[in-house]
Coordinates of C-alpha atoms and ligand atoms in Angstrom, one line a residue:
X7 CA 13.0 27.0 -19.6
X8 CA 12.8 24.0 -17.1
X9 CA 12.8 20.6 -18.2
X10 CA 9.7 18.8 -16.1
X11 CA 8.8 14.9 -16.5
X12 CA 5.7 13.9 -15.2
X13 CA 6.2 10.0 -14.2
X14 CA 3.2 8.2 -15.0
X15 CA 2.3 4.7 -15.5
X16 CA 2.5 2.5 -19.0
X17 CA -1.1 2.1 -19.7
X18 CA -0.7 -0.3 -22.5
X19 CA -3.6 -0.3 -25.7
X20 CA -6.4 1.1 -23.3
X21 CA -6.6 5.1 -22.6
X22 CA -5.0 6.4 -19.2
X23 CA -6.9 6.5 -15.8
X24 CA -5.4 9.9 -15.1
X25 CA -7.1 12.2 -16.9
X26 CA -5.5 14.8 -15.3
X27 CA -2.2 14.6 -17.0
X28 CA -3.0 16.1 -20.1
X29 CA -4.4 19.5 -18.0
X30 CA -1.3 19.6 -16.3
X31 CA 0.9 19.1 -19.2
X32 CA -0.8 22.2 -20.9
X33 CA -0.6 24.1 -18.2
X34 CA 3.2 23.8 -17.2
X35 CA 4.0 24.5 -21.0
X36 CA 1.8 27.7 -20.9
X37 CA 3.6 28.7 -17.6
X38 CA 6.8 28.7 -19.7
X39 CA 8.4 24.9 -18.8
X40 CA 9.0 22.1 -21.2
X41 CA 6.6 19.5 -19.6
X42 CA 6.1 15.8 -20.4
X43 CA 4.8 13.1 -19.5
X44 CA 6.9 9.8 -19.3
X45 CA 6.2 6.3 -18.2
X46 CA 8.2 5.7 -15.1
X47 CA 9.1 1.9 -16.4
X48 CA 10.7 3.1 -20.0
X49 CA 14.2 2.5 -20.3
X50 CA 14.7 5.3 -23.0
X51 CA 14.1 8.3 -20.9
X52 CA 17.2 10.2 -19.6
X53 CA 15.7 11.2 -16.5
X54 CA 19.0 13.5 -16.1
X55 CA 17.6 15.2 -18.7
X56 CA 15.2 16.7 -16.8
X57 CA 15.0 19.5 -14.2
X58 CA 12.6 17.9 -11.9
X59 CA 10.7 14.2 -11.9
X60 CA 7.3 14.7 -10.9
X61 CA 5.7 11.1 -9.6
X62 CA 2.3 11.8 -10.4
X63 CA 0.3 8.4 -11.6
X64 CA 2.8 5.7 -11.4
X65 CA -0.3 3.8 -10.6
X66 CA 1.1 0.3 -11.2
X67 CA 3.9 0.5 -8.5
X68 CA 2.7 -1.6 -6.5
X69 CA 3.2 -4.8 -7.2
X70 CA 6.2 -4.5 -9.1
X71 CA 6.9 -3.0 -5.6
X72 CA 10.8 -4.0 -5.5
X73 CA 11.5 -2.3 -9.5
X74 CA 10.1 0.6 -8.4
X75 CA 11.7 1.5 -5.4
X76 CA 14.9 0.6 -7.7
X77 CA 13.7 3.2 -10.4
X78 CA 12.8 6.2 -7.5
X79 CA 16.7 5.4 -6.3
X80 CA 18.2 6.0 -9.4
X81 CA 16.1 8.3 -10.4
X82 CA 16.7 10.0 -7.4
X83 CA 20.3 10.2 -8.0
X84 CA 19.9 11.6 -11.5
X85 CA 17.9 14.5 -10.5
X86 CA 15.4 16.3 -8.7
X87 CA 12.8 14.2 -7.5
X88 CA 9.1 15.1 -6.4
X89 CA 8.5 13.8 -3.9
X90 CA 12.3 12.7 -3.1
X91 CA 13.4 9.3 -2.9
X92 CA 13.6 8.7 1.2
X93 CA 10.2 10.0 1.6
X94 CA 8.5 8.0 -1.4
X95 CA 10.4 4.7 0.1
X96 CA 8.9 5.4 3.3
X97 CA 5.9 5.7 2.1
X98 CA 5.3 3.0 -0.2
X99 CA 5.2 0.6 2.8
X100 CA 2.1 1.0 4.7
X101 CA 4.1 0.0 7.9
X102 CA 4.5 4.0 8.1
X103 CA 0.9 4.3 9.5
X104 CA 2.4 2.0 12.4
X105 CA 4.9 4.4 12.5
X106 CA 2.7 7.5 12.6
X107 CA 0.5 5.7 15.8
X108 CA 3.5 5.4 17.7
X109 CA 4.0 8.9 17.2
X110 CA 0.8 10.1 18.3
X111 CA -1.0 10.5 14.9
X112 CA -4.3 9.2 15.2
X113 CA -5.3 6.5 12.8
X114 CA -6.9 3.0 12.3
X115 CA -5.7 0.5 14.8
X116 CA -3.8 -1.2 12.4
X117 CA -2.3 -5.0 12.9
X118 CA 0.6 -6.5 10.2
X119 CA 1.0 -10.1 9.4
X120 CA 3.9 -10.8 7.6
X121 CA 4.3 -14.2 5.6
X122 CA 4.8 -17.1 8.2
X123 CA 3.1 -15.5 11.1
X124 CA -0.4 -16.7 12.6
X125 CA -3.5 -15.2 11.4
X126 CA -5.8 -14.4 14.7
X127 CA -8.5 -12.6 13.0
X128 CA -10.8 -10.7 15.1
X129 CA -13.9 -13.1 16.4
X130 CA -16.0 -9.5 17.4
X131 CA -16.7 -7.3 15.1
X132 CA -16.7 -7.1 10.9
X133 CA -12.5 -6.2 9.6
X134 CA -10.7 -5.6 6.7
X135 CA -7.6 -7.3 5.2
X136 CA -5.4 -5.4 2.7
X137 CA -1.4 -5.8 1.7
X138 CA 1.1 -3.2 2.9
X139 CA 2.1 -2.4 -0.7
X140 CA -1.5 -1.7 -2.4
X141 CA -3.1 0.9 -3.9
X142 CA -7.2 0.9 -5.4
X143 CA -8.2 -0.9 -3.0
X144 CA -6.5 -4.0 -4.8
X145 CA -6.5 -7.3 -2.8
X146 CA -8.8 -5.5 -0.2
X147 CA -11.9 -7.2 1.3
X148 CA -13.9 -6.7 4.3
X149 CA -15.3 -9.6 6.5
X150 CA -17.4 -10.6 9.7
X151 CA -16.5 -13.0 12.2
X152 CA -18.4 -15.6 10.2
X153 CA -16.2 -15.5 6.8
X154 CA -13.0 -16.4 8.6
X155 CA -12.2 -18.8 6.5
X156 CA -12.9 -16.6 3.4
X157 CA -10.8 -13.9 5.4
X158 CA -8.1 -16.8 6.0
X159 CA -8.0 -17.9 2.0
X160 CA -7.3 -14.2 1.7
X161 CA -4.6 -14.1 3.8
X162 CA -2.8 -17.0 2.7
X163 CA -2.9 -15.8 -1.1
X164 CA -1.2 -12.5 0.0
X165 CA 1.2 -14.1 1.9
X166 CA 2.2 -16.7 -0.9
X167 CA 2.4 -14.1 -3.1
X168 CA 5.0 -12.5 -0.7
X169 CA 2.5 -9.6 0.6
X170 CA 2.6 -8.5 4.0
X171 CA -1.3 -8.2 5.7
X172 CA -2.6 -5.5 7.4
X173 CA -5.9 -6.5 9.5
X174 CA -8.3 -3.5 10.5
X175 CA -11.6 -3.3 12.3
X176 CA -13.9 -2.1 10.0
X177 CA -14.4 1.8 10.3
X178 CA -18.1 2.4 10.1
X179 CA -18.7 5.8 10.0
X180 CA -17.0 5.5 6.9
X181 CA -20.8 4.2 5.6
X182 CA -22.4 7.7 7.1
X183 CA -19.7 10.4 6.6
X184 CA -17.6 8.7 3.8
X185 CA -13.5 9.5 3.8
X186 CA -11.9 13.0 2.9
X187 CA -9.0 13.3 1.6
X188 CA -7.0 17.2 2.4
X189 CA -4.3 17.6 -0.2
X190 CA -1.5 19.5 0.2
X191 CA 0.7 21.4 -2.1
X192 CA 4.1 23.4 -2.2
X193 CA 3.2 23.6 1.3
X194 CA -0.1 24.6 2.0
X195 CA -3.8 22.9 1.5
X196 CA -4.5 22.8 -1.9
X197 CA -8.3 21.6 -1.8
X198 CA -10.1 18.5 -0.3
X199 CA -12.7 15.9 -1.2
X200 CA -15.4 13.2 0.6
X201 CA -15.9 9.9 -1.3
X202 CA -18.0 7.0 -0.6
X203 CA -17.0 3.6 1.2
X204 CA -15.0 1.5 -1.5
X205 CA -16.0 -2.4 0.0
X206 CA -19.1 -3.6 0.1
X207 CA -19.9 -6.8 1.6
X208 CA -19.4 -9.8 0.3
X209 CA -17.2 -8.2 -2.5
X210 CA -14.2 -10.6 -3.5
X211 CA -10.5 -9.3 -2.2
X212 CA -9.3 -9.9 -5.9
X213 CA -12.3 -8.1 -7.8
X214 CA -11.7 -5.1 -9.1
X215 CA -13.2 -2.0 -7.2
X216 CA -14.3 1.5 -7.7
X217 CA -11.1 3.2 -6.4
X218 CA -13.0 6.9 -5.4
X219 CA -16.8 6.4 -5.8
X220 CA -19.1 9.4 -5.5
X221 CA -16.1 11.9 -5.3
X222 CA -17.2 15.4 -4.6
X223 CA -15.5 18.6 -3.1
X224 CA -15.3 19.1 0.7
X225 CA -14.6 21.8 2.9
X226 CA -12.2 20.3 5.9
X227 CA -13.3 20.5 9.1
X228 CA -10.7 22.1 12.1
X229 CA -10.5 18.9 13.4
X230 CA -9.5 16.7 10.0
X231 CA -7.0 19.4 9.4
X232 CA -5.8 19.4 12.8
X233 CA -4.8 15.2 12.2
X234 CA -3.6 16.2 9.1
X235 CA -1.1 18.7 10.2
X236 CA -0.3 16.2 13.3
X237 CA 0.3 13.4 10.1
X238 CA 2.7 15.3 8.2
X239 CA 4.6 16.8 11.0
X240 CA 5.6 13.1 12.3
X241 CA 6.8 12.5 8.4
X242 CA 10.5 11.8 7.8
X243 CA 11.9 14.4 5.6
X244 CA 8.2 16.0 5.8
X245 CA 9.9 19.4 4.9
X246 CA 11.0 18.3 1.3
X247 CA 7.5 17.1 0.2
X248 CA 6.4 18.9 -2.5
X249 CA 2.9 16.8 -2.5
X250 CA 0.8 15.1 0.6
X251 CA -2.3 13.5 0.6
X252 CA -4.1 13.0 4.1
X253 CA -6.9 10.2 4.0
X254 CA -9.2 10.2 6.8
X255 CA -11.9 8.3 8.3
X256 CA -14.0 8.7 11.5
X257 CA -13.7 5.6 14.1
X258 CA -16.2 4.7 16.3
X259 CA -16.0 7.6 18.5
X260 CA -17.0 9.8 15.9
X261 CA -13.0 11.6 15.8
X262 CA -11.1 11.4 12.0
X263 CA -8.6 9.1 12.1
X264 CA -5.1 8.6 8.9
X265 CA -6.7 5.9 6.7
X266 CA -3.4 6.5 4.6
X267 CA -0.8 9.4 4.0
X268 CA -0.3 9.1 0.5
X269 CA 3.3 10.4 -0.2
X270 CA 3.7 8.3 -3.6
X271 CA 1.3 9.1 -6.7
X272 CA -2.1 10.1 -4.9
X273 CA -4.7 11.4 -7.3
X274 CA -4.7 15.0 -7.1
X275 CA -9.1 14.9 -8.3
X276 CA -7.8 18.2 -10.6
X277 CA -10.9 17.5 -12.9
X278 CA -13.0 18.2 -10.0
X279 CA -11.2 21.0 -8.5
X280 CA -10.2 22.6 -12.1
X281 CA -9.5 25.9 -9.9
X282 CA -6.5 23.9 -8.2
X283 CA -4.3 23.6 -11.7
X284 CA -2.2 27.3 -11.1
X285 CA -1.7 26.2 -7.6
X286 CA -0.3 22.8 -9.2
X287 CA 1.5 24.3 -11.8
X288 CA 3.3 27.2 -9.8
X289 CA 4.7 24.7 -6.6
X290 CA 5.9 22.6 -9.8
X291 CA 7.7 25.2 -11.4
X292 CA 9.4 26.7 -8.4
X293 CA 10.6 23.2 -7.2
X294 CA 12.0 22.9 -10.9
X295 CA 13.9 26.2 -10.1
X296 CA 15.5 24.6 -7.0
X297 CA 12.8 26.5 -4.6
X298 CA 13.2 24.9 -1.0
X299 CA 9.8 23.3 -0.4
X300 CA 8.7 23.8 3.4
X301 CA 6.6 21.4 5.4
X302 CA 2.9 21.6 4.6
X303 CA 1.7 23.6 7.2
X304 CA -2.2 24.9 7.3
X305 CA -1.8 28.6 7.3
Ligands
LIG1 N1 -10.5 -0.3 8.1 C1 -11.3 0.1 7.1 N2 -12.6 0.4 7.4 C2 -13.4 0.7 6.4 N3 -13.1 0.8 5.1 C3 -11.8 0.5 4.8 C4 -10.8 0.1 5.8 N4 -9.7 -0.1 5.2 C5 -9.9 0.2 3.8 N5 -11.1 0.5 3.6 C6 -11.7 0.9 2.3 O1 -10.9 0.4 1.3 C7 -10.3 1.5 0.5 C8 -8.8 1.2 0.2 O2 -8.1 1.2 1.4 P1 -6.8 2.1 1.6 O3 -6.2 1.7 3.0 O4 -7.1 3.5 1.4 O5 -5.8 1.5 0.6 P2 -5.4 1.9 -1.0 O6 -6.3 3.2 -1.3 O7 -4.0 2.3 -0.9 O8 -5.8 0.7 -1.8 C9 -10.5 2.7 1.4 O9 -10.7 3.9 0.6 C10 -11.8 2.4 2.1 O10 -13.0 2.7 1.4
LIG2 MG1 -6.8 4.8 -0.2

């Protein structure tokens, strides 16, 4: 019977925002494995104690940033971790889509600030400021030429606060055709969804947003996969990722561009794609048995 810890975040009083968990739970202990769910911040788990660590909502992670990659290092070392411990450090710095440009992926021009450096916001055309470490949307806003100084306020906050800034235009085909997000699983598409456009304008950067508004299913086009597979073939280490979730938006000429590659703790959207759980459930147990994971691939 494998062991299989599902790493999650410390929600406190107030219920849990993944309301997947408990679905996933039930179904891994009906497949035969003894699943649980553990908060990835609790000093009395034994994650050795476990077959495989499953990061699945360690939606807190970042900012506190530096203690997680800590934990996904020794947790790491301890066992079998999903996805493993390079990959998730890689990912959870959002310099990677940088990364994936230069490789030929195509995604949203992307510039970084890092703290100290000068701001030169674009003067043409509406952008968005967001941290390199961020998830939800948090400490994302969206501005036009004439809110500099907002846009600069912004900036300065993140920066004092230790954050490096990443400065987009702002995608607006995102308004018309949304952004879809293709997930991948044990190697293969699993299922995909559209949602809405998450900053409105005007919205404060430090207001809490509506992380997937207007979520519904989607059936990816040849040309969203086709970036997709491009994305997670320029991955380091893509052929150990037992997860992937490809985020993409349409730039001005109308072709999908990486948003984000979400490597960490994406949202898998089970409760609206309840036909996806077996899928989830069977990759899961076969990389608790050890099975070699392969890259995602289409086919
Ligand atoms: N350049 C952009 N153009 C349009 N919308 C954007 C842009 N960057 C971010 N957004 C909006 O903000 C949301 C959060 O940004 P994202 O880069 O996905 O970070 P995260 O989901 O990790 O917080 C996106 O889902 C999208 O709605
Ligand atoms: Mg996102």
């Amino acid at each position: 019977m494998p062991r299989i810890a599902l790493a999650t975040y410390d929600p406190g009083a107030g219920p849990s925002r993944d309301t997947d968990l408990p679905a996933l739970v039930r179904a891994l202990a009906d497949a035969g494995a003894e699943a649980e769910a553990r908060h990835w911040d609790d000093p009395a788990v034994d994650w050795a104690g476990y077959d495989l660590v499953v990061i699945r909502s360690t939606w807190d992670y970042s900012w506190r940033a530096t203690e997680f990659a800590a934990w996904v290092d020794r947790a790491g070392a301890l066992t079998r971790l999903a996805n493993p411990a390079p990959v998730v450090r890689w990912n959870a710095d959002k310099r990677y889509l940088g990364e994936l440009a230069a490789a030929g992926v195509p995604t949203v021009p992307t510039r970084y600030l890092a703290p100290g450096e000068p701001a030169g916001l674009p003067a043409g055309h509406e952008f968005v400021i967001k941290p390199t470490s961020g998830a939800g949307a948090r400490f994302a806003a969206r501005y036009t030429p004439a809110e500099h100084d907002t846009a600069v306020r912004h900036l300065a906050r993140m920066h004092a606060e230790g954050f490096t800034a990443m400065v987009q235009p702002y995608m607006p085909g995102i308004d018309v055709r949304g952004e879809r997000a293709l997930q991948f699983f044990g190697g293969r598409l699993l299922h995909a969804s559209r949602k809405g456009a998450v900053l409105s304008p005007g919205t404060p950067y430090d207001a809490d947003k509506v992380a997937h508004p207007d979520l519904e299913r989607w059936r990816p086009t040849e040309a969203e996969l086709a970036v997709a597979e491009k994305a997670l073939a320029a991955v380091p280490g893509a052929h150990a990722l037992l997860y992937a979730r490809v985020d993409l938006v349409d730039g001005e000429d109308g072709e999908a561009r990486l948003m984000e590659l979400e490597l960490v703790e994406p949202n898998l959207f089970l409760w609206l794609h309840p036909d996806s759980l077996p899928r989830v459930t069977e990759a899961i147990l076969a990389a608790a048995e050890g099975a070699a994971t392969t890259a995602p691939t289409i086919a």
